[in-house]
PDB file of N, CA and C in Angstrom:
ATOM      1  N   MET A 197     197.023 -49.351  68.824  1.00 63.00           N
ATOM      2  CA  MET A 197     196.514 -49.731  70.136  1.00 63.00           C
ATOM      3  C   MET A 197     195.423 -51.040  69.627  1.00 63.00           C
ATOM      4  N   LYS A 198     194.570 -52.181  69.718  1.00 85.00           N
ATOM      5  CA  LYS A 198     194.078 -52.616  69.744  1.00 85.00           C
ATOM      6  C   LYS A 198     192.643 -53.243  70.358  1.00 85.00           C
ATOM      7  N   THR A 199     192.718 -53.465  71.095  1.00 94.00           N
ATOM      8  CA  THR A 199     191.344 -53.574  72.388  1.00 94.00           C
ATOM      9  C   THR A 199     192.542 -53.333  73.928  1.00 94.00           C
ATOM     10  N   ILE A 200     191.566 -52.748  74.933  1.00 96.00           N
ATOM     11  CA  ILE A 200     192.175 -52.231  76.152  1.00 96.00           C
ATOM     12  C   ILE A 200     190.821 -53.121  76.897  1.00 96.00           C
ATOM     13  N   VAL A 201     191.109 -53.637  77.909  1.00 98.00           N
ATOM     14  CA  VAL A 201     190.187 -53.747  79.061  1.00 98.00           C
ATOM     15  C   VAL A 201     190.619 -53.330  80.313  1.00 98.00           C
ATOM     16  N   ILE A 202     189.955 -52.745  80.862  1.00 98.00           N
ATOM     17  CA  ILE A 202     189.863 -52.134  81.901  1.00 98.00           C
ATOM     18  C   ILE A 202     189.262 -52.725  83.060  1.00 98.00           C
ATOM     19  N   GLN A 203     189.924 -53.675  84.174  1.00 98.00           N
ATOM     20  CA  GLN A 203     189.019 -55.172  85.115  1.00 98.00           C
ATOM     21  C   GLN A 203     189.343 -54.669  86.296  1.00 98.00           C
ATOM     22  N   TYR A 204     188.054 -54.002  86.746  1.00 98.00           N
ATOM     23  CA  TYR A 204     187.590 -53.926  87.876  1.00 98.00           C
ATOM     24  C   TYR A 204     188.002 -55.050  89.114  1.00 98.00           C
ATOM     25  N   VAL A 205     188.904 -54.832  90.257  1.00 98.00           N
ATOM     26  CA  VAL A 205     188.910 -55.322  91.019  1.00 98.00           C
ATOM     27  C   VAL A 205     189.476 -54.976  91.936  1.00 98.00           C
ATOM     28  N   ASP A 206     189.813 -55.957  93.293  1.00 97.00           N
ATOM     29  CA  ASP A 206     189.573 -55.525  94.513  1.00 97.00           C
ATOM     30  C   ASP A 206     191.526 -55.571  94.595  1.00 97.00           C
ATOM     31  N   MET A 207     191.610 -54.518  95.338  1.00 96.00           N
ATOM     32  CA  MET A 207     193.587 -53.897  95.032  1.00 96.00           C
ATOM     33  C   MET A 207     193.394 -53.130  96.726  1.00 96.00           C
ATOM     34  N   PRO A 208     193.175 -54.181  98.021  1.00 96.00           N
ATOM     35  CA  PRO A 208     194.141 -54.170  99.504  1.00 96.00           C
ATOM     36  C   PRO A 208     195.832 -53.744  99.120  1.00 96.00           C
ATOM     37  N   PRO A 209     195.830 -53.235 100.171  1.00 95.00           N
ATOM     38  CA  PRO A 209     197.392 -52.770 100.544  1.00 95.00           C
ATOM     39  C   PRO A 209     198.137 -54.186 100.372  1.00 95.00           C
ATOM     40  N   SER A 210     198.950 -53.848  99.882  1.00 95.00           N
ATOM     41  CA  SER A 210     200.000 -54.825 100.398  1.00 95.00           C
ATOM     42  C   SER A 210     200.802 -55.050 101.223  1.00 95.00           C
ATOM     43  N   ARG A 211     202.064 -55.418 101.323  1.00 94.00           N
ATOM     44  CA  ARG A 211     203.168 -55.522 102.359  1.00 94.00           C
ATOM     45  C   ARG A 211     204.338 -54.569 101.708  1.00 94.00           C
ATOM     46  N   TYR A 212     204.184 -54.634 100.633  1.00 96.00           N
ATOM     47  CA  TYR A 212     205.506 -54.431  99.889  1.00 96.00           C
ATOM     48  C   TYR A 212     205.245 -52.663  99.554  1.00 96.00           C
ATOM     49  N   LYS A 213     206.312 -51.941  99.304  1.00 95.00           N
ATOM     50  CA  LYS A 213     206.243 -50.140  99.259  1.00 95.00           C
ATOM     51  C   LYS A 213     207.051 -50.305  98.614  1.00 95.00           C
ATOM     52  N   ASP A 214     207.060 -48.909  97.534  1.00 93.00           N
ATOM     53  CA  ASP A 214     207.478 -48.965  95.869  1.00 93.00           C
ATOM     54  C   ASP A 214     209.304 -47.857  96.868  1.00 93.00           C
ATOM     55  N   VAL A 215     209.604 -47.418  96.167  1.00 95.00           N
ATOM     56  CA  VAL A 215     211.218 -47.077  96.458  1.00 95.00           C
ATOM     57  C   VAL A 215     210.946 -45.264  96.927  1.00 95.00           C
ATOM     58  N   ASN A 216     209.918 -45.120  96.817  1.00 96.00           N
ATOM     59  CA  ASN A 216     209.005 -43.561  98.111  1.00 96.00           C
ATOM     60  C   ASN A 216     208.020 -44.082  99.247  1.00 96.00           C
ATOM     61  N   GLY A 217     208.346 -45.321  99.464  1.00 94.00           N
ATOM     62  CA  GLY A 217     207.673 -45.393 100.909  1.00 94.00           C
ATOM     63  C   GLY A 217     206.218 -45.746 100.718  1.00 94.00           C
ATOM     64  N   ALA A 218     205.870 -45.896  99.553  1.00 95.00           N
ATOM     65  CA  ALA A 218     204.207 -45.575  99.246  1.00 95.00           C
ATOM     66  C   ALA A 218     203.841 -47.270  99.358  1.00 95.00           C
ATOM     67  N   VAL A 219     202.312 -47.408  99.916  1.00 94.00           N
ATOM     68  CA  VAL A 219     202.562 -48.969  99.848  1.00 94.00           C
ATOM     69  C   VAL A 219     201.770 -49.528  98.579  1.00 94.00           C
ATOM     70  N   THR A 220     202.334 -50.490  97.916  1.00 93.00           N
ATOM     71  CA  THR A 220     201.513 -50.898  96.481  1.00 93.00           C
ATOM     72  C   THR A 220     200.436 -52.401  96.856  1.00 93.00           C
ATOM     73  N   PRO A 221     199.515 -51.845  95.848  1.00 94.00           N
ATOM     74  CA  PRO A 221     198.310 -52.775  96.121  1.00 94.00           C
ATOM     75  C   PRO A 221     198.631 -53.868  95.420  1.00 94.00           C
ATOM     76  N   HIS A 222     197.783 -55.084  96.485  1.00 95.00           N
ATOM     77  CA  HIS A 222     198.048 -56.264  96.052  1.00 95.00           C
ATOM     78  C   HIS A 222     196.932 -56.463  95.042  1.00 95.00           C
ATOM     79  N   ILE A 223     197.056 -56.988  93.730  1.00 95.00           N
ATOM     80  CA  ILE A 223     195.513 -56.949  93.202  1.00 95.00           C
ATOM     81  C   ILE A 223     195.135 -58.313  92.422  1.00 95.00           C
ATOM     82  N   ARG A 224     194.150 -58.693  93.261  1.00 96.00           N
ATOM     83  CA  ARG A 224     193.332 -59.547  92.912  1.00 96.00           C
ATOM     84  C   ARG A 224     192.376 -60.422  91.591  1.00 96.00           C
ATOM     85  N   THR A 225     193.147 -60.831  90.926  1.00 96.00           N
ATOM     86  CA  THR A 225     192.349 -61.237  89.939  1.00 96.00           C
ATOM     87  C   THR A 225     191.765 -62.395  89.962  1.00 96.00           C
ATOM     88  N   VAL A 226     191.467 -63.200  90.895  1.00 97.00           N
ATOM     89  CA  VAL A 226     190.833 -64.698  91.042  1.00 97.00           C
ATOM     90  C   VAL A 226     189.940 -64.200  91.616  1.00 97.00           C
ATOM     91  N   GLY A 227     188.708 -64.425  90.535  1.00 97.00           N
ATOM     92  CA  GLY A 227     186.964 -63.980  91.092  1.00 97.00           C
ATOM     93  C   GLY A 227     186.332 -64.000  90.159  1.00 97.00           C
ATOM     94  N   SER A 228     185.123 -62.969  89.971  1.00 98.00           N
ATOM     95  CA  SER A 228     184.705 -62.427  89.357  1.00 98.00           C
ATOM     96  C   SER A 228     184.302 -61.071  89.300  1.00 98.00           C
ATOM     97  N   GLY A 229     183.750 -60.014  88.558  1.00 98.00           N
ATOM     98  CA  GLY A 229     183.489 -58.777  88.477  1.00 98.00           C
ATOM     99  C   GLY A 229     183.179 -58.602  87.061  1.00 98.00           C
ATOM    100  N   ARG A 230     183.046 -57.268  87.614  1.00 98.00           N
ATOM    101  CA  ARG A 230     182.838 -56.211  85.825  1.00 98.00           C
ATOM    102  C   ARG A 230     184.095 -56.036  85.051  1.00 98.00           C
ATOM    103  N   ALA A 231     183.655 -55.345  83.761  1.00 98.00           N
ATOM    104  CA  ALA A 231     184.912 -54.875  83.016  1.00 98.00           C
ATOM    105  C   ALA A 231     184.628 -54.426  81.860  1.00 98.00           C
ATOM    106  N   MET A 232     185.749 -53.201  81.574  1.00 98.00           N
ATOM    107  CA  MET A 232     184.922 -52.779  80.165  1.00 98.00           C
ATOM    108  C   MET A 232     186.220 -52.857  79.547  1.00 98.00           C
ATOM    109  N   VAL A 233     185.284 -53.319  77.250  1.00 97.00           N
ATOM    110  CA  VAL A 233     186.772 -53.363  76.834  1.00 97.00           C
ATOM    111  C   VAL A 233     186.289 -52.427  75.740  1.00 97.00           C
ATOM    112  N   LEU A 234     187.853 -51.976  75.920  1.00 96.00           N
ATOM    113  CA  LEU A 234     187.351 -50.349  74.578  1.00 96.00           C
ATOM    114  C   LEU A 234     187.707 -51.350  73.278  1.00 96.00           C
ATOM    115  N   ARG A 235     187.304 -51.214  72.126  1.00 92.00           N
ATOM    116  CA  ARG A 235     187.807 -51.541  70.787  1.00 92.00           C
ATOM    117  C   ARG A 235     186.961 -50.717  69.662  1.00 92.00           C
ATOM    118  N   ASN A 236     188.133 -50.606  68.785  1.00 88.00           N
ATOM    119  CA  ASN A 236     187.546 -49.963  67.420  1.00 88.00           C
ATOM    120  C   ASN A 236     186.596 -48.700  67.702  1.00 88.00           C
ATOM    121  N   GLY A 237     186.716 -47.543  68.481  1.00 91.00           N
ATOM    122  CA  GLY A 237     186.204 -46.296  69.377  1.00 91.00           C
ATOM    123  C   GLY A 237     185.185 -46.403  69.913  1.00 91.00           C
ATOM    124  N   LYS A 238     184.331 -48.088  70.337  1.00 94.00           N
ATOM    125  CA  LYS A 238     183.499 -48.547  71.311  1.00 94.00           C
ATOM    126  C   LYS A 238     183.743 -48.808  72.582  1.00 94.00           C
ATOM    127  N   ALA A 239     182.785 -48.507  73.519  1.00 97.00           N
ATOM    128  CA  ALA A 239     182.931 -49.409  75.029  1.00 97.00           C
ATOM    129  C   ALA A 239     182.229 -50.866  75.330  1.00 97.00           C
ATOM    130  N   TYR A 240     182.567 -51.868  75.734  1.00 97.00           N
ATOM    131  CA  TYR A 240     181.158 -53.002  76.046  1.00 97.00           C
ATOM    132  C   TYR A 240     181.646 -53.387  77.486  1.00 97.00           C
ATOM    133  N   SER A 241     180.538 -52.953  77.741  1.00 97.00           N
ATOM    134  CA  SER A 241     180.039 -53.666  79.373  1.00 97.00           C
ATOM    135  C   SER A 241     180.184 -55.263  79.291  1.00 97.00           C
ATOM    136  N   THR A 242     181.622 -55.541  79.753  1.00 98.00           N
ATOM    137  CA  THR A 242     181.349 -56.863  80.114  1.00 98.00           C
ATOM    138  C   THR A 242     181.103 -57.629  81.677  1.00 98.00           C
ATOM    139  N   ARG A 243     181.574 -58.924  81.666  1.00 98.00           N
ATOM    140  CA  ARG A 243     181.703 -59.872  83.015  1.00 98.00           C
ATOM    141  C   ARG A 243     183.441 -60.518  83.119  1.00 98.00           C
ATOM    142  N   TRP A 244     183.777 -60.313  83.810  1.00 98.00           N
ATOM    143  CA  TRP A 244     184.859 -61.118  83.819  1.00 98.00           C
ATOM    144  C   TRP A 244     185.582 -62.120  85.059  1.00 98.00           C
ATOM    145  N   LYS A 245     185.894 -63.396  84.681  1.00 98.00           N
ATOM    146  CA  LYS A 245     185.728 -64.677  85.619  1.00 98.00           C
ATOM    147  C   LYS A 245     187.331 -65.612  85.483  1.00 98.00           C
ATOM    148  N   ARG A 246     187.689 -65.424  86.635  1.00 98.00           N
ATOM    149  CA  ARG A 246     188.771 -66.285  86.702  1.00 98.00           C
ATOM    150  C   ARG A 246     188.901 -67.148  88.356  1.00 98.00           C
ATOM    151  N   SER A 247     188.738 -68.801  87.477  1.00 97.00           N
ATOM    152  CA  SER A 247     188.515 -69.656  88.770  1.00 97.00           C
ATOM    153  C   SER A 247     189.746 -70.081  89.833  1.00 97.00           C
ATOM    154  N   LYS A 248     191.000 -69.982  88.904  1.00 97.00           N
ATOM    155  CA  LYS A 248     192.220 -70.219  89.794  1.00 97.00           C
ATOM    156  C   LYS A 248     193.486 -69.175  89.667  1.00 97.00           C
ATOM    157  N   ALA A 249     194.331 -68.917  90.110  1.00 96.00           N
ATOM    158  CA  ALA A 249     195.765 -68.469  90.012  1.00 96.00           C
ATOM    159  C   ALA A 249     196.358 -68.829  88.987  1.00 96.00           C
ATOM    160  N   THR A 250     196.734 -70.131  88.644  1.00 96.00           N
ATOM    161  CA  THR A 250     196.613 -71.015  87.297  1.00 96.00           C
ATOM    162  C   THR A 250     196.498 -70.649  85.770  1.00 96.00           C
ATOM    163  N   GLY A 251     195.024 -70.432  86.168  1.00 96.00           N
ATOM    164  CA  GLY A 251     194.119 -70.404  84.880  1.00 96.00           C
ATOM    165  C   GLY A 251     194.042 -69.104  84.228  1.00 96.00           C
ATOM    166  N   GLY A 252     192.971 -68.967  82.880  1.00 96.00           N
ATOM    167  CA  GLY A 252     193.136 -67.632  82.121  1.00 96.00           C
ATOM    168  C   GLY A 252     191.833 -67.150  83.053  1.00 96.00           C
ATOM    169  N   THR A 253     191.561 -65.745  82.296  1.00 97.00           N
ATOM    170  CA  THR A 253     190.474 -65.181  82.213  1.00 97.00           C
ATOM    171  C   THR A 253     189.204 -65.267  81.312  1.00 97.00           C
ATOM    172  N   SER A 254     188.291 -65.763  81.327  1.00 97.00           N
ATOM    173  CA  SER A 254     187.191 -65.597  80.795  1.00 97.00           C
ATOM    174  C   SER A 254     186.345 -63.929  80.939  1.00 97.00           C
ATOM    175  N   PHE A 255     186.068 -63.370  79.811  1.00 98.00           N
ATOM    176  CA  PHE A 255     185.536 -62.078  79.456  1.00 98.00           C
ATOM    177  C   PHE A 255     184.031 -62.637  78.796  1.00 98.00           C
ATOM    178  N   THR A 256     182.952 -62.211  79.275  1.00 98.00           N
ATOM    179  CA  THR A 256     181.568 -62.439  78.110  1.00 98.00           C
ATOM    180  C   THR A 256     180.690 -61.234  78.252  1.00 98.00           C
ATOM    181  N   ARG A 257     179.598 -61.080  77.468  1.00 96.00           N
ATOM    182  CA  ARG A 257     178.948 -60.110  77.362  1.00 96.00           C
ATOM    183  C   ARG A 257     178.104 -60.400  78.241  1.00 96.00           C
ATOM    184  N   PRO A 258     176.976 -59.361  78.497  1.00 94.00           N
ATOM    185  CA  PRO A 258     175.915 -59.051  79.336  1.00 94.00           C
ATOM    186  C   PRO A 258     174.843 -60.438  78.773  1.00 94.00           C
ATOM    187  N   ASP A 259     174.997 -60.744  78.011  1.00 96.00           N
ATOM    188  CA  ASP A 259     173.697 -61.878  77.396  1.00 96.00           C
ATOM    189  C   ASP A 259     174.850 -63.481  78.042  1.00 96.00           C
ATOM    190  N   GLY A 260     175.878 -63.677  77.873  1.00 95.00           N
ATOM    191  CA  GLY A 260     176.516 -64.636  78.141  1.00 95.00           C
ATOM    192  C   GLY A 260     177.476 -65.272  77.363  1.00 95.00           C
ATOM    193  N   SER A 261     177.110 -64.657  75.922  1.00 97.00           N
ATOM    194  CA  SER A 261     178.559 -64.527  74.954  1.00 97.00           C
ATOM    195  C   SER A 261     179.723 -64.509  75.074  1.00 97.00           C
ATOM    196  N   ARG A 262     180.907 -64.887  74.720  1.00 97.00           N
ATOM    197  CA  ARG A 262     182.106 -64.997  75.082  1.00 97.00           C
ATOM    198  C   ARG A 262     182.530 -63.528  74.152  1.00 97.00           C
ATOM    199  N   MET A 263     183.279 -62.303  74.938  1.00 96.00           N
ATOM    200  CA  MET A 263     183.486 -61.101  74.636  1.00 96.00           C
ATOM    201  C   MET A 263     184.309 -61.306  73.658  1.00 96.00           C
ATOM    202  N   PRO A 264     184.442 -60.821  71.499  1.00 92.00           N
ATOM    203  CA  PRO A 264     185.632 -61.297  71.387  1.00 92.00           C
ATOM    204  C   PRO A 264     186.201 -60.063  71.334  1.00 92.00           C
ATOM    205  N   PHE A 265     187.759 -60.071  71.157  1.00 91.00           N
ATOM    206  CA  PHE A 265     188.709 -58.794  71.022  1.00 91.00           C
ATOM    207  C   PHE A 265     189.305 -59.115  69.513  1.00 91.00           C
ATOM    208  N   ALA A 266     189.751 -57.836  69.676  1.00 87.00           N
ATOM    209  CA  ALA A 266     190.363 -57.740  68.128  1.00 87.00           C
ATOM    210  C   ALA A 266     191.799 -58.384  68.020  1.00 87.00           C
ATOM    211  N   ARG A 267     192.485 -59.161  67.380  1.00 89.00           N
ATOM    212  CA  ARG A 267     193.968 -59.512  66.817  1.00 89.00           C
ATOM    213  C   ARG A 267     194.914 -58.354  66.938  1.00 89.00           C
ATOM    214  N   GLY A 268     195.994 -59.001  67.298  1.00 91.00           N
ATOM    215  CA  GLY A 268     196.451 -58.504  68.179  1.00 91.00           C
ATOM    216  C   GLY A 268     197.246 -57.982  69.545  1.00 91.00           C
ATOM    217  N   GLN A 269     197.503 -57.111  70.131  1.00 92.00           N
ATOM    218  CA  GLN A 269     197.499 -56.458  71.336  1.00 92.00           C
ATOM    219  C   GLN A 269     196.823 -56.591  72.390  1.00 92.00           C
ATOM    220  N   VAL A 270     196.559 -56.916  73.404  1.00 94.00           N
ATOM    221  CA  VAL A 270     195.261 -56.527  74.587  1.00 94.00           C
ATOM    222  C   VAL A 270     195.871 -55.606  75.576  1.00 94.00           C
ATOM    223  N   TRP A 271     195.656 -54.276  76.080  1.00 95.00           N
ATOM    224  CA  TRP A 271     196.507 -53.742  76.900  1.00 95.00           C
ATOM    225  C   TRP A 271     195.535 -54.134  78.461  1.00 95.00           C
ATOM    226  N   MET A 272     195.950 -54.814  79.700  1.00 96.00           N
ATOM    227  CA  MET A 272     195.115 -54.712  80.735  1.00 96.00           C
ATOM    228  C   MET A 272     195.471 -53.384  81.441  1.00 96.00           C
ATOM    229  N   VAL A 273     194.213 -53.165  82.015  1.00 97.00           N
ATOM    230  CA  VAL A 273     194.473 -51.990  82.965  1.00 97.00           C
ATOM    231  C   VAL A 273     193.277 -52.649  84.428  1.00 97.00           C
ATOM    232  N   TYR A 274     194.300 -52.333  85.381  1.00 97.00           N
ATOM    233  CA  TYR A 274     192.941 -53.102  86.821  1.00 97.00           C
ATOM    234  C   TYR A 274     192.947 -51.728  87.061  1.00 97.00           C
ATOM    235  N   ALA A 275     191.491 -51.534  87.413  1.00 97.00           N
ATOM    236  CA  ALA A 275     191.148 -50.309  88.610  1.00 97.00           C
ATOM    237  C   ALA A 275     190.150 -51.348  89.972  1.00 97.00           C
ATOM    238  N   ASP A 276     190.348 -50.482  90.262  1.00 95.00           N
ATOM    239  CA  ASP A 276     189.866 -50.530  92.195  1.00 95.00           C
ATOM    240  C   ASP A 276     188.392 -50.720  91.763  1.00 95.00           C
ATOM    241  N   ARG A 277     187.209 -51.474  92.430  1.00 91.00           N
ATOM    242  CA  ARG A 277     186.212 -51.652  92.680  1.00 91.00           C
ATOM    243  C   ARG A 277     185.907 -50.496  93.387  1.00 91.00           C
TER     244      ARG A 277
END
């Protein structure tokens, strides 16, 4: 595994339920917030921003520069704020 991104988002309940009847969350990935990038045995505090649902998400360092990811797979984990 090369890069893991933990993106903190709002996760209100959705109208959907799983096979056991538990409500599944609606993960809101449009907006901005904090994230943690795990790469090469280190953790990097970052910010994420996504202006619209049809666009990509940008990740930046505290100084505003782009957060580089390692080549290869990127695993996304969404965590409730």
